[in-house]
Tab-separated table of C-alpha atoms in Angstrom:
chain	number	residue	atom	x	y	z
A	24	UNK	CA	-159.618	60.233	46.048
A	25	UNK	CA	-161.610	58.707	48.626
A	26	UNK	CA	-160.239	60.967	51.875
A	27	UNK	CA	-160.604	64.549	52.316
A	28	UNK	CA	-158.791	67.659	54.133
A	29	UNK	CA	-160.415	69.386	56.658
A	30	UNK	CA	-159.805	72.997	55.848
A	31	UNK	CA	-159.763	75.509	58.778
A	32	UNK	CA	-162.210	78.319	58.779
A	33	UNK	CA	-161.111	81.493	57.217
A	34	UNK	CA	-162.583	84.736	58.468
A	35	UNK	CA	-161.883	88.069	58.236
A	36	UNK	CA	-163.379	90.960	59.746
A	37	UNK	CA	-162.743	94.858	58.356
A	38	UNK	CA	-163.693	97.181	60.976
A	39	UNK	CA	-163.017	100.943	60.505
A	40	UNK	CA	-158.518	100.959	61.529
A	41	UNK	CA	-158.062	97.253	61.219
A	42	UNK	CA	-158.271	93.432	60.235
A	43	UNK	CA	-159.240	91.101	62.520
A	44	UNK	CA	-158.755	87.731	61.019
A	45	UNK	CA	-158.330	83.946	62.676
A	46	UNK	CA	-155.035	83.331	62.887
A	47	UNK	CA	-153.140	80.772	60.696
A	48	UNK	CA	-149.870	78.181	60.521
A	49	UNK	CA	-148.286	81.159	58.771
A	50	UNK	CA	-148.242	83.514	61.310
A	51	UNK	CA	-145.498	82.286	63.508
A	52	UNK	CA	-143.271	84.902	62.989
A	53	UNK	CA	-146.225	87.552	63.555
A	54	UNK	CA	-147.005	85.897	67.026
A	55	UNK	CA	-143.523	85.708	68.214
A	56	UNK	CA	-143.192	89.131	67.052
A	57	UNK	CA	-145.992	90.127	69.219
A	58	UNK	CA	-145.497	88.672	72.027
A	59	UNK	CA	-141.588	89.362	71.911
A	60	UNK	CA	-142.176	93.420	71.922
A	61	UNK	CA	-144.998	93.402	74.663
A	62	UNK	CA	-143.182	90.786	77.144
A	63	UNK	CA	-142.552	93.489	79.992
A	64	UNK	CA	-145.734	95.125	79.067
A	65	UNK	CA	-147.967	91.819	79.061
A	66	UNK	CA	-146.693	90.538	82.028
A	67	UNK	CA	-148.850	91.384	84.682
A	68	UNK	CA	-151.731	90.217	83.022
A	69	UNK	CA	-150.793	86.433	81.903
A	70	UNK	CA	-149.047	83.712	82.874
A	71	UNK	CA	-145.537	83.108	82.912
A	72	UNK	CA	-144.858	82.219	79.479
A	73	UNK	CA	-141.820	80.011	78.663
A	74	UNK	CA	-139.069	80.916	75.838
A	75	UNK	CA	-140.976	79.421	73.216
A	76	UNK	CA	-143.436	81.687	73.499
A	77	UNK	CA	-140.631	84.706	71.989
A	78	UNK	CA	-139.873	82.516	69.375
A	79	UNK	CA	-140.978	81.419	65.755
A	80	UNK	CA	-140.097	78.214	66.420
A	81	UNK	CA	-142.598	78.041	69.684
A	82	UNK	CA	-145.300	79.239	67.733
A	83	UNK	CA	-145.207	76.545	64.291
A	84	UNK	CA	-146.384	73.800	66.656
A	85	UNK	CA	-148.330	76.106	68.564
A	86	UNK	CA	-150.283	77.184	65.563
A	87	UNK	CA	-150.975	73.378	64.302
A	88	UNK	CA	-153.295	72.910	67.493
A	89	UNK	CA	-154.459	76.236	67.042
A	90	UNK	CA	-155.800	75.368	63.870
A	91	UNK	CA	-156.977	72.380	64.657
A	92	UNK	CA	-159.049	73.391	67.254
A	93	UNK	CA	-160.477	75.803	64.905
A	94	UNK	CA	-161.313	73.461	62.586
A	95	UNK	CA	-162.945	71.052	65.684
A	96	UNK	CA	-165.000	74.190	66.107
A	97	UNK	CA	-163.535	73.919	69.775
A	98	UNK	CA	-161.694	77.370	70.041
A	99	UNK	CA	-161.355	80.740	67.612
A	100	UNK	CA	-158.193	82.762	67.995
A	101	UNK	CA	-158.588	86.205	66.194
A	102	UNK	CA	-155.365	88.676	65.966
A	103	UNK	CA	-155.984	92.019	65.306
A	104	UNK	CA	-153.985	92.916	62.591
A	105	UNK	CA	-152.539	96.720	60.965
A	106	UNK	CA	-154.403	96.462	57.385
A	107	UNK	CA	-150.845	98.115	56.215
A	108	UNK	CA	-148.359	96.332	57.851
A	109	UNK	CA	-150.077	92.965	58.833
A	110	UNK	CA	-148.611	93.883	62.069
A	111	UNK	CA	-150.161	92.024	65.334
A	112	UNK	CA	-151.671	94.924	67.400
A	113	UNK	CA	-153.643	92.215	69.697
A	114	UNK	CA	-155.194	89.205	70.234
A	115	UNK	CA	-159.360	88.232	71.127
A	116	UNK	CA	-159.513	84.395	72.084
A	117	UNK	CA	-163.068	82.209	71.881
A	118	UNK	CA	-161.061	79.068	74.076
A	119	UNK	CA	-163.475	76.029	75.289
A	120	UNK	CA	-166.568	76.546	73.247
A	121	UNK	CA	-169.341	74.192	74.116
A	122	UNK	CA	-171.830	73.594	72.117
A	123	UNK	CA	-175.195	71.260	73.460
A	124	UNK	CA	-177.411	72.788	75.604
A	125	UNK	CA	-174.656	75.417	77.019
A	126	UNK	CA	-173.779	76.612	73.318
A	127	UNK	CA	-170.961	79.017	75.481
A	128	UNK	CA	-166.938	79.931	75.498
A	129	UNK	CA	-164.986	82.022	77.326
A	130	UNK	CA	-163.011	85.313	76.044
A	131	UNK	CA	-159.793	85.943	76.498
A	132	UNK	CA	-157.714	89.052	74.706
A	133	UNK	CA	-154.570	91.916	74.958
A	134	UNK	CA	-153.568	94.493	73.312
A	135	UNK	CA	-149.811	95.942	72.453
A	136	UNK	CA	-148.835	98.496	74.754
A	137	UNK	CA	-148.278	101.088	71.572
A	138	UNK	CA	-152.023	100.729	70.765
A	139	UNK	CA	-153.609	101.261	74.164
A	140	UNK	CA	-155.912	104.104	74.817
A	141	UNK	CA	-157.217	104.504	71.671
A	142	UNK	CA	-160.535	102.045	71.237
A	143	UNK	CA	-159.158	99.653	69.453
A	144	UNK	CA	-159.814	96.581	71.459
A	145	UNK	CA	-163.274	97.808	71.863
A	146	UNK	CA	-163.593	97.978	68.249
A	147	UNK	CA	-162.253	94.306	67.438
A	148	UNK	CA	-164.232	93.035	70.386
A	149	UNK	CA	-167.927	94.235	68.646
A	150	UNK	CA	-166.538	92.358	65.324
A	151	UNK	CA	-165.868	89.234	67.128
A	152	UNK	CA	-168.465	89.152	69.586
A	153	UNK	CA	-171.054	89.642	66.470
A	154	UNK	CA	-169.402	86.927	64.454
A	155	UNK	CA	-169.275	84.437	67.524
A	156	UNK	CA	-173.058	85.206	68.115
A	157	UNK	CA	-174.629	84.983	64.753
A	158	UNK	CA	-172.359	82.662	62.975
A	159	UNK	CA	-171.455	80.725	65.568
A	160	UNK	CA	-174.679	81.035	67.392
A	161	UNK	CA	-173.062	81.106	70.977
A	162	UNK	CA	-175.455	82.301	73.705
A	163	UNK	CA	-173.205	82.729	76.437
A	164	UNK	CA	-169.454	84.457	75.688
A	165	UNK	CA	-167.526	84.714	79.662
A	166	UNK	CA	-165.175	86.966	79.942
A	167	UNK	CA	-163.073	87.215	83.381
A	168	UNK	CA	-160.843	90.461	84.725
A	169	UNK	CA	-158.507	90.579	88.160
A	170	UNK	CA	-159.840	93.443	90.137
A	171	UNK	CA	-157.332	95.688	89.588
A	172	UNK	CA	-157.372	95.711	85.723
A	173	UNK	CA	-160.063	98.434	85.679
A	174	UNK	CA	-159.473	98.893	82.548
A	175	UNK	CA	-160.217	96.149	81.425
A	176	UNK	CA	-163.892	95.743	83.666
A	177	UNK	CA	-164.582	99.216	82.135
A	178	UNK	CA	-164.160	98.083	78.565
A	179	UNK	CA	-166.351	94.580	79.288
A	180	UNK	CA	-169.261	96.679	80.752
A	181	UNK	CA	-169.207	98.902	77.303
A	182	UNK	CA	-169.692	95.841	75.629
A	183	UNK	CA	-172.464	94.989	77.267
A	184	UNK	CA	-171.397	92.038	79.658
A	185	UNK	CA	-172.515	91.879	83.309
A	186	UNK	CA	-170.933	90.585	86.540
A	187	UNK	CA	-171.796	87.462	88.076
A	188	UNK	CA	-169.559	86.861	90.618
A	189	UNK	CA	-166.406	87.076	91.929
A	190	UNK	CA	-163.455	83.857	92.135
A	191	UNK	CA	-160.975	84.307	94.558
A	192	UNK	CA	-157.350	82.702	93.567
A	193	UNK	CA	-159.214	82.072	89.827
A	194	UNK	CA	-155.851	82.216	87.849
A	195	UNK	CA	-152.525	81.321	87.939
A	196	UNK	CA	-151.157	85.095	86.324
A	197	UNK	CA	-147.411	85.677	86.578
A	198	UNK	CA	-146.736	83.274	88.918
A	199	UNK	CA	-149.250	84.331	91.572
A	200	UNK	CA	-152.940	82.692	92.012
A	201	UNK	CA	-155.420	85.766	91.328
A	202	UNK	CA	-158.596	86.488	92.158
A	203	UNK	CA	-161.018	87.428	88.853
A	204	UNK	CA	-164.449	88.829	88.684
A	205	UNK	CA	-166.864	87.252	86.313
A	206	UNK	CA	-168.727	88.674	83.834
A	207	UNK	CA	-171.064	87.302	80.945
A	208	UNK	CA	-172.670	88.311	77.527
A	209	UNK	CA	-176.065	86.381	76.817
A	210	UNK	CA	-177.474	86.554	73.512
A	211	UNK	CA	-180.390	85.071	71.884
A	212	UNK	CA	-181.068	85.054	67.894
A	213	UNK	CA	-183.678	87.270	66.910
A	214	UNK	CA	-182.263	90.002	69.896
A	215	UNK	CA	-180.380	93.837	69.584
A	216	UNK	CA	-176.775	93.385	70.338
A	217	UNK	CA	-175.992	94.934	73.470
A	218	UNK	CA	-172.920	96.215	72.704
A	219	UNK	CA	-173.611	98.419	70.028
């Protein structure tokens, strides 16, 4: 009677081919899923990810500190979902948000290798970055890339984010200490988007 339950935030975002929603404590078989069919694909571009990563199992305690840092207001993990299937086509991370005078977080994301090349990240990324800007009213969203993920660097400067510097041996990404280049997205309430 006296006590209460902190409830985690629920959002969902329709865009025009998908739902992008924060993920949940039911979704470990969704993760596992996704991360289990785009190992050899996503391996290049993360960190060496042990068993429990494949794994429903891995992912129930996983998702606990997920969602509590959600509720702390200290991270936001968004999968991109199929609005058919529920399927996981991606992931867009908000990890380390601090609030104070910095009000910033950093952006992390990847996309399945069967849904590459057509847009879809960019499309998730203008839902979240809106929602993490006026709802959450974060000024600065960080957002690094290795050098040779082009790809990637092309699809940050369509959203609007600009490079700052560069880090060599930033990341520890499949075993081997990469350099990144930085990049940034400032906004101010009251401002156009600049990824529109």
């Amino acid at each position: 009677m006296f006590g209460y339950r902190s409830m985690a935030p629920r959002v969902s975002l329709t865009t025009d081919r998908m739902v992008v929603r924060l993920i949940n404590e039911r979704d470990a078989w969704r993760m596992a899923d996704y991360y289990a069919g785009n190992r050899d694909y996503l391996l290049p571009w993360e960190p060496i990810r042990d068993q429990s990563y494949f794994q429903p199992s891995g992912w129930q305690t996983r998702l606990s500190i997920m969602a509590e840092q959600q509720r702390q207001g200290a991270a936001y993990y968004f999968i991109l979902t199929d609005p058919a299937s529920e399927e996981v086509m991606g992931v867009a991370n908000f990890s380390n948000v601090v609030r104070g005078c910095f009000h910033a977080c950093y952006l992390g994301y990847s996309l399945g290798e069967n849904w590459q090349g057509q847009g879809l990240m960019q499309e998730a990324l203008q839902s979240t970055l809106r929602y993490m800007q006026r709802q959450q009213k974060i000024h600065r969203i960080m957002a690094n890339y290795m050098p040779r993920n082009q790809r990637s660097g092309n699809l940050l400067a369509r959203l609007g984010f600009e490079k700052e510097g560069y880090a060599r041996e930033y990341l520890l990404i499949n075993g081997v200490w990469e350099d990144h280049v930085l990049t940034a997205l400032t906004w101010k309430e009251g401002t156009a988007d600049k990824y529109r």
